[in-house]
Amino acid sequence: LCEWSYRVVDHFEVNRGIVLIAWSFLDRFLANQDYFNTKVFKLAAMTALHLADKISGSRRLSIDILVKLSRNEFSSLQMSKMEIILLRA
């Protein structure tokens, strides 16, 4: 997912530093989890990328774009809920 994150930011011409911020969010989230599965990890990673982009002011990686990139594995509602969880981590 880290390589995927760099491919996404490169495609949308977003600063690559966004990935570092996103993975910092993800790291804090995972540090507080006793157990997580692959699906939760993917959801958190994608949402962290959106959140980092949003905070940077770029706003090129909307939830709708990431839902499409997930091939609808996740809904916008799931990502919105995960965004709140990440902010509280």
CSV table of N, CA, C and O in Angstrom, one decimal:
chain,number,residue,atom,x,y,z
A,1,LEU,N,0.8,-1.2,0.0
A,1,LEU,CA,0.0,0.0,0.0
A,1,LEU,C,0.8,1.3,0.0
A,1,LEU,O,0.4,2.3,-0.5
A,2,CYS,N,2.0,1.2,0.5
A,2,CYS,CA,2.9,2.4,0.5
A,2,CYS,C,3.3,2.8,-0.9
A,2,CYS,O,3.1,3.9,-1.3
A,3,GLU,N,3.7,1.8,-1.7
A,3,GLU,CA,4.0,2.0,-3.1
A,3,GLU,C,2.7,2.5,-3.9
A,3,GLU,O,2.8,3.4,-4.7
A,4,TRP,N,1.6,1.9,-3.6
A,4,TRP,CA,0.3,2.3,-4.2
A,4,TRP,C,0.1,3.8,-3.9
A,4,TRP,O,-0.3,4.6,-4.7
A,5,SER,N,0.3,4.2,-2.6
A,5,SER,CA,0.1,5.6,-2.2
A,5,SER,C,0.9,6.6,-3.0
A,5,SER,O,0.5,7.6,-3.5
A,6,TYR,N,2.2,6.2,-3.3
A,6,TYR,CA,3.1,7.0,-4.1
A,6,TYR,C,2.6,7.1,-5.5
A,6,TYR,O,2.6,8.2,-6.2
A,7,ARG,N,2.1,6.0,-6.0
A,7,ARG,CA,1.6,6.0,-7.4
A,7,ARG,C,0.3,6.9,-7.5
A,7,ARG,O,0.2,7.6,-8.5
A,8,VAL,N,-0.5,6.9,-6.5
A,8,VAL,CA,-1.7,7.7,-6.5
A,8,VAL,C,-1.4,9.2,-6.4
A,8,VAL,O,-1.8,10.0,-7.3
A,9,VAL,N,-0.5,9.6,-5.5
A,9,VAL,CA,-0.1,11.0,-5.4
A,9,VAL,C,0.6,11.5,-6.7
A,9,VAL,O,0.4,12.6,-7.1
A,10,ASP,N,1.4,10.6,-7.3
A,10,ASP,CA,2.1,11.0,-8.5
A,10,ASP,C,1.0,11.2,-9.7
A,10,ASP,O,1.1,12.1,-10.4
A,11,HIS,N,0.1,10.3,-9.7
A,11,HIS,CA,-0.9,10.4,-10.8
A,11,HIS,C,-1.8,11.7,-10.7
A,11,HIS,O,-2.0,12.3,-11.7
A,12,PHE,N,-2.1,12.0,-9.4
A,12,PHE,CA,-2.9,13.2,-9.2
A,12,PHE,C,-2.1,14.5,-9.0
A,12,PHE,O,-2.6,15.5,-8.6
A,13,GLU,N,-0.8,14.3,-9.2
A,13,GLU,CA,0.2,15.4,-9.1
A,13,GLU,C,0.1,16.1,-7.7
A,13,GLU,O,0.0,17.4,-7.6
A,14,VAL,N,0.1,15.3,-6.7
A,14,VAL,CA,0.0,15.8,-5.3
A,14,VAL,C,1.5,15.7,-4.7
A,14,VAL,O,2.2,14.7,-5.1
A,15,ASN,N,1.8,16.6,-3.9
A,15,ASN,CA,3.1,16.5,-3.2
A,15,ASN,C,3.4,15.1,-2.6
A,15,ASN,O,2.5,14.7,-1.8
A,16,ARG,N,4.5,14.5,-2.8
A,16,ARG,CA,4.8,13.2,-2.3
A,16,ARG,C,4.9,13.2,-0.7
A,16,ARG,O,4.8,12.2,-0.1
A,17,GLY,N,5.1,14.4,-0.1
A,17,GLY,CA,5.2,14.4,1.3
A,17,GLY,C,3.8,14.1,2.0
A,17,GLY,O,3.8,13.7,3.2
A,18,ILE,N,2.8,14.1,1.2
A,18,ILE,CA,1.5,13.7,1.7
A,18,ILE,C,1.5,12.2,2.2
A,18,ILE,O,0.9,11.9,3.2
A,19,VAL,N,2.3,11.4,1.5
A,19,VAL,CA,2.3,10.0,1.9
A,19,VAL,C,3.0,9.9,3.2
A,19,VAL,O,2.5,9.1,4.1
A,20,LEU,N,4.0,10.6,3.5
A,20,LEU,CA,4.6,10.6,4.8
A,20,LEU,C,3.6,11.0,5.9
A,20,LEU,O,3.6,10.3,7.0
A,21,ILE,N,2.9,12.0,5.7
A,21,ILE,CA,1.9,12.4,6.7
A,21,ILE,C,0.8,11.4,6.9
A,21,ILE,O,0.4,11.0,8.0
A,22,ALA,N,0.4,10.8,5.7
A,22,ALA,CA,-0.7,9.8,5.8
A,22,ALA,C,-0.2,8.6,6.6
A,22,ALA,O,-0.9,8.0,7.4
A,23,TRP,N,1.1,8.1,6.4
A,23,TRP,CA,1.6,7.0,7.1
A,23,TRP,C,1.8,7.3,8.5
A,23,TRP,O,1.8,6.4,9.4
A,24,SER,N,2.0,8.5,8.9
A,24,SER,CA,2.1,8.9,10.3
A,24,SER,C,0.8,8.7,11.0
A,24,SER,O,0.7,8.2,12.1
A,25,PHE,N,-0.3,9.2,10.3
A,25,PHE,CA,-1.7,9.0,10.8
A,25,PHE,C,-1.9,7.5,11.0
A,25,PHE,O,-2.4,7.0,12.0
A,26,LEU,N,-1.5,6.7,10.0
A,26,LEU,CA,-1.8,5.3,10.0
A,26,LEU,C,-1.0,4.6,11.1
A,26,LEU,O,-1.5,3.7,11.8
A,27,ASP,N,0.2,5.0,11.3
A,27,ASP,CA,1.1,4.5,12.4
A,27,ASP,C,0.5,4.7,13.7
A,27,ASP,O,0.4,3.8,14.6
A,28,ARG,N,0.0,5.9,14.0
A,28,ARG,CA,-0.7,6.2,15.3
A,28,ARG,C,-1.9,5.4,15.5
A,28,ARG,O,-2.2,4.9,16.6
A,29,PHE,N,-2.7,5.2,14.4
A,29,PHE,CA,-3.9,4.4,14.5
A,29,PHE,C,-3.6,3.0,14.8
A,29,PHE,O,-4.2,2.4,15.7
A,30,LEU,N,-2.6,2.4,14.1
A,30,LEU,CA,-2.3,1.0,14.3
A,30,LEU,C,-1.7,0.7,15.7
A,30,LEU,O,-1.8,-0.3,16.3
A,31,ALA,N,-1.0,1.7,16.2
A,31,ALA,CA,-0.3,1.6,17.5
A,31,ALA,C,-1.4,1.4,18.6
A,31,ALA,O,-1.1,0.8,19.7
A,32,ASN,N,-2.6,1.9,18.4
A,32,ASN,CA,-3.7,1.8,19.4
A,32,ASN,C,-4.6,0.6,19.2
A,32,ASN,O,-5.6,0.4,19.8
A,33,GLN,N,-4.3,-0.3,18.2
A,33,GLN,CA,-5.1,-1.4,17.8
A,33,GLN,C,-4.6,-2.7,18.4
A,33,GLN,O,-3.4,-3.0,18.2
A,34,ASP,N,-5.4,-3.5,19.1
A,34,ASP,CA,-4.9,-4.8,19.5
A,34,ASP,C,-5.0,-5.8,18.4
A,34,ASP,O,-4.2,-6.7,18.3
A,35,TYR,N,-6.0,-5.6,17.5
A,35,TYR,CA,-6.2,-6.5,16.4
A,35,TYR,C,-6.8,-5.7,15.2
A,35,TYR,O,-7.6,-4.9,15.4
A,36,PHE,N,-6.3,-6.0,14.0
A,36,PHE,CA,-6.9,-5.4,12.8
A,36,PHE,C,-6.7,-6.4,11.7
A,36,PHE,O,-5.8,-7.2,11.7
A,37,ASN,N,-7.6,-6.4,10.7
A,37,ASN,CA,-7.4,-7.3,9.6
A,37,ASN,C,-7.0,-6.5,8.4
A,37,ASN,O,-6.9,-5.3,8.4
A,38,THR,N,-6.8,-7.2,7.3
A,38,THR,CA,-6.3,-6.5,6.1
A,38,THR,C,-7.3,-5.5,5.6
A,38,THR,O,-6.9,-4.4,5.1
A,39,LYS,N,-8.6,-5.7,5.6
A,39,LYS,CA,-9.6,-4.8,5.2
A,39,LYS,C,-9.5,-3.5,6.0
A,39,LYS,O,-9.6,-2.4,5.4
A,40,VAL,N,-9.4,-3.6,7.3
A,40,VAL,CA,-9.3,-2.4,8.1
A,40,VAL,C,-8.0,-1.6,7.8
A,40,VAL,O,-8.0,-0.4,7.7
A,41,PHE,N,-7.0,-2.4,7.6
A,41,PHE,CA,-5.7,-1.7,7.3
A,41,PHE,C,-5.8,-0.9,6.0
A,41,PHE,O,-5.4,0.2,5.9
A,42,LYS,N,-6.4,-1.5,5.0
A,42,LYS,CA,-6.6,-0.9,3.7
A,42,LYS,C,-7.4,0.4,3.8
A,42,LYS,O,-7.1,1.4,3.3
A,43,LEU,N,-8.5,0.2,4.5
A,43,LEU,CA,-9.4,1.4,4.7
A,43,LEU,C,-8.7,2.5,5.4
A,43,LEU,O,-8.8,3.7,5.0
A,44,ALA,N,-8.0,2.2,6.5
A,44,ALA,CA,-7.3,3.2,7.3
A,44,ALA,C,-6.2,3.8,6.4
A,44,ALA,O,-6.0,5.1,6.5
A,45,ALA,N,-5.5,3.1,5.6
A,45,ALA,CA,-4.4,3.6,4.8
A,45,ALA,C,-5.0,4.6,3.7
A,45,ALA,O,-4.4,5.7,3.5
A,46,MET,N,-6.1,4.2,3.1
A,46,MET,CA,-6.7,5.0,2.1
A,46,MET,C,-7.3,6.3,2.7
A,46,MET,O,-7.1,7.4,2.1
A,47,THR,N,-7.9,6.2,3.8
A,47,THR,CA,-8.5,7.3,4.5
A,47,THR,C,-7.4,8.2,5.0
A,47,THR,O,-7.5,9.5,4.9
A,48,ALA,N,-6.3,7.7,5.5
A,48,ALA,CA,-5.2,8.5,5.9
A,48,ALA,C,-4.6,9.3,4.8
A,48,ALA,O,-4.2,10.5,5.0
A,49,LEU,N,-4.6,8.8,3.6
A,49,LEU,CA,-4.1,9.5,2.4
A,49,LEU,C,-5.0,10.7,2.1
A,49,LEU,O,-4.6,11.8,1.9
A,50,HIS,N,-6.3,10.4,2.2
A,50,HIS,CA,-7.3,11.5,2.0
A,50,HIS,C,-7.1,12.6,3.0
A,50,HIS,O,-7.1,13.8,2.7
A,51,LEU,N,-7.0,12.2,4.3
A,51,LEU,CA,-6.9,13.1,5.4
A,51,LEU,C,-5.6,14.0,5.2
A,51,LEU,O,-5.7,15.2,5.4
A,52,ALA,N,-4.5,13.4,4.9
A,52,ALA,CA,-3.3,14.1,4.8
A,52,ALA,C,-3.4,15.1,3.6
A,52,ALA,O,-2.9,16.2,3.7
A,53,ASP,N,-4.0,14.7,2.5
A,53,ASP,CA,-4.2,15.6,1.4
A,53,ASP,C,-5.1,16.8,1.8
A,53,ASP,O,-4.9,17.9,1.4
A,54,LYS,N,-6.1,16.5,2.5
A,54,LYS,CA,-7.1,17.5,3.0
A,54,LYS,C,-6.4,18.5,3.9
A,54,LYS,O,-6.6,19.7,3.7
A,55,ILE,N,-5.6,18.0,4.8
A,55,ILE,CA,-4.9,18.9,5.7
A,55,ILE,C,-3.9,19.8,5.0
A,55,ILE,O,-3.7,20.9,5.4
A,56,SER,N,-3.3,19.2,4.0
A,56,SER,CA,-2.3,20.0,3.2
A,56,SER,C,-2.9,21.1,2.4
A,56,SER,O,-2.2,22.0,1.9
A,57,GLY,N,-4.2,21.0,2.2
A,57,GLY,CA,-4.8,22.1,1.4
A,57,GLY,C,-5.0,21.7,-0.1
A,57,GLY,O,-5.6,22.4,-0.8
A,58,SER,N,-4.4,20.6,-0.5
A,58,SER,CA,-4.5,20.2,-1.9
A,58,SER,C,-5.9,19.8,-2.3
A,58,SER,O,-6.4,20.3,-3.3
A,59,ARG,N,-6.5,19.0,-1.5
A,59,ARG,CA,-7.9,18.5,-1.7
A,59,ARG,C,-8.1,17.9,-3.1
A,59,ARG,O,-9.2,18.0,-3.7
A,60,ARG,N,-7.1,17.2,-3.6
A,60,ARG,CA,-7.2,16.5,-4.9
A,60,ARG,C,-7.7,15.1,-4.7
A,60,ARG,O,-8.1,14.4,-5.7
A,61,LEU,N,-7.4,14.5,-3.6
A,61,LEU,CA,-7.8,13.1,-3.3
A,61,LEU,C,-9.1,13.0,-2.5
A,61,LEU,O,-9.0,12.8,-1.3
A,62,SER,N,-10.2,13.3,-3.1
A,62,SER,CA,-11.4,13.3,-2.4
A,62,SER,C,-11.8,11.9,-2.0
A,62,SER,O,-11.3,10.9,-2.6
A,63,ILE,N,-12.8,11.8,-1.1
A,63,ILE,CA,-13.3,10.4,-0.7
A,63,ILE,C,-13.9,9.7,-1.9
A,63,ILE,O,-13.6,8.5,-2.1
A,64,ASP,N,-14.6,10.5,-2.8
A,64,ASP,CA,-15.2,9.8,-3.9
A,64,ASP,C,-14.1,9.2,-4.9
A,64,ASP,O,-14.3,8.1,-5.4
A,65,ILE,N,-13.0,9.9,-5.1
A,65,ILE,CA,-12.0,9.4,-5.9
A,65,ILE,C,-11.4,8.1,-5.3
A,65,ILE,O,-11.2,7.1,-5.9
A,66,LEU,N,-11.2,8.1,-4.0
A,66,LEU,CA,-10.6,7.0,-3.3
A,66,LEU,C,-11.6,5.8,-3.3
A,66,LEU,O,-11.1,4.6,-3.3
A,67,VAL,N,-12.8,6.1,-3.2
A,67,VAL,CA,-13.8,5.0,-3.2
A,67,VAL,C,-13.7,4.3,-4.6
A,67,VAL,O,-13.7,3.1,-4.7
A,68,LYS,N,-13.6,5.1,-5.6
A,68,LYS,CA,-13.5,4.5,-7.0
A,68,LYS,C,-12.2,3.7,-7.1
A,68,LYS,O,-12.1,2.7,-7.7
A,69,LEU,N,-11.1,4.3,-6.5
A,69,LEU,CA,-9.8,3.6,-6.6
A,69,LEU,C,-9.8,2.3,-5.8
A,69,LEU,O,-9.1,1.4,-6.1
A,70,SER,N,-10.7,2.2,-4.8
A,70,SER,CA,-10.8,1.0,-4.0
A,70,SER,C,-11.7,-0.1,-4.8
A,70,SER,O,-11.9,-1.1,-4.3
A,71,ARG,N,-12.2,0.3,-5.9
A,71,ARG,CA,-13.1,-0.5,-6.7
A,71,ARG,C,-14.4,-0.8,-5.9
A,71,ARG,O,-14.9,-1.9,-5.9
A,72,ASN,N,-14.8,0.2,-5.2
A,72,ASN,CA,-16.0,0.2,-4.3
A,72,ASN,C,-15.9,-0.8,-3.2
A,72,ASN,O,-16.9,-1.3,-2.7
A,73,GLU,N,-14.7,-1.2,-2.8
A,73,GLU,CA,-14.5,-2.1,-1.6
A,73,GLU,C,-15.0,-1.3,-0.4
A,73,GLU,O,-15.5,-1.9,0.6
A,74,PHE,N,-14.8,0.0,-0.4
A,74,PHE,CA,-15.2,0.8,0.7
A,74,PHE,C,-16.2,1.9,0.2
A,74,PHE,O,-16.1,2.3,-0.9
A,75,SER,N,-17.1,2.3,1.1
A,75,SER,CA,-18.0,3.3,0.8
A,75,SER,C,-17.5,4.7,1.3
A,75,SER,O,-16.6,4.7,2.2
A,76,SER,N,-18.1,5.7,0.8
A,76,SER,CA,-17.8,7.1,1.4
A,76,SER,C,-18.1,7.2,2.8
A,76,SER,O,-17.4,7.8,3.6
A,77,LEU,N,-19.2,6.5,3.3
A,77,LEU,CA,-19.6,6.5,4.7
A,77,LEU,C,-18.5,5.8,5.5
A,77,LEU,O,-18.1,6.4,6.6
A,78,GLN,N,-18.0,4.7,5.1
A,78,GLN,CA,-16.9,4.0,5.8
A,78,GLN,C,-15.7,4.9,5.9
A,78,GLN,O,-15.1,4.9,7.0
A,79,MET,N,-15.3,5.6,4.8
A,79,MET,CA,-14.2,6.4,4.9
A,79,MET,C,-14.4,7.6,5.8
A,79,MET,O,-13.5,8.0,6.5
A,80,SER,N,-15.6,8.2,5.8
A,80,SER,CA,-15.9,9.3,6.6
A,80,SER,C,-15.8,8.9,8.1
A,80,SER,O,-15.2,9.6,8.9
A,81,LYS,N,-16.3,7.7,8.4
A,81,LYS,CA,-16.2,7.2,9.8
A,81,LYS,C,-14.7,7.0,10.2
A,81,LYS,O,-14.3,7.3,11.3
A,82,MET,N,-14.0,6.4,9.3
A,82,MET,CA,-12.5,6.1,9.5
A,82,MET,C,-11.8,7.4,9.7
A,82,MET,O,-10.8,7.5,10.5
A,83,GLU,N,-12.2,8.4,9.0
A,83,GLU,CA,-11.5,9.7,9.1
A,83,GLU,C,-11.6,10.2,10.6
A,83,GLU,O,-10.6,10.7,11.2
A,84,ILE,N,-12.8,10.1,11.2
A,84,ILE,CA,-13.0,10.5,12.5
A,84,ILE,C,-12.1,9.7,13.5
A,84,ILE,O,-11.5,10.2,14.4
A,85,ILE,N,-12.1,8.4,13.2
A,85,ILE,CA,-11.3,7.5,14.1
A,85,ILE,C,-9.8,7.9,14.0
A,85,ILE,O,-9.1,7.9,15.0
A,86,LEU,N,-9.3,8.1,12.8
A,86,LEU,CA,-7.9,8.5,12.6
A,86,LEU,C,-7.6,9.8,13.3
A,86,LEU,O,-6.5,10.0,13.9
A,87,LEU,N,-8.5,10.8,13.3
A,87,LEU,CA,-8.3,12.0,14.0
A,87,LEU,C,-8.2,11.9,15.5
A,87,LEU,O,-7.6,12.7,16.2
A,88,ARG,N,-8.9,10.9,16.0
A,88,ARG,CA,-8.9,10.7,17.4
A,88,ARG,C,-7.8,9.8,17.9
A,88,ARG,O,-7.5,9.7,19.1
A,89,ALA,N,-7.0,9.2,17.0
A,89,ALA,CA,-5.9,8.3,17.3
A,89,ALA,C,-4.8,9.1,17.9
A,89,ALA,O,-4.5,10.2,17.6
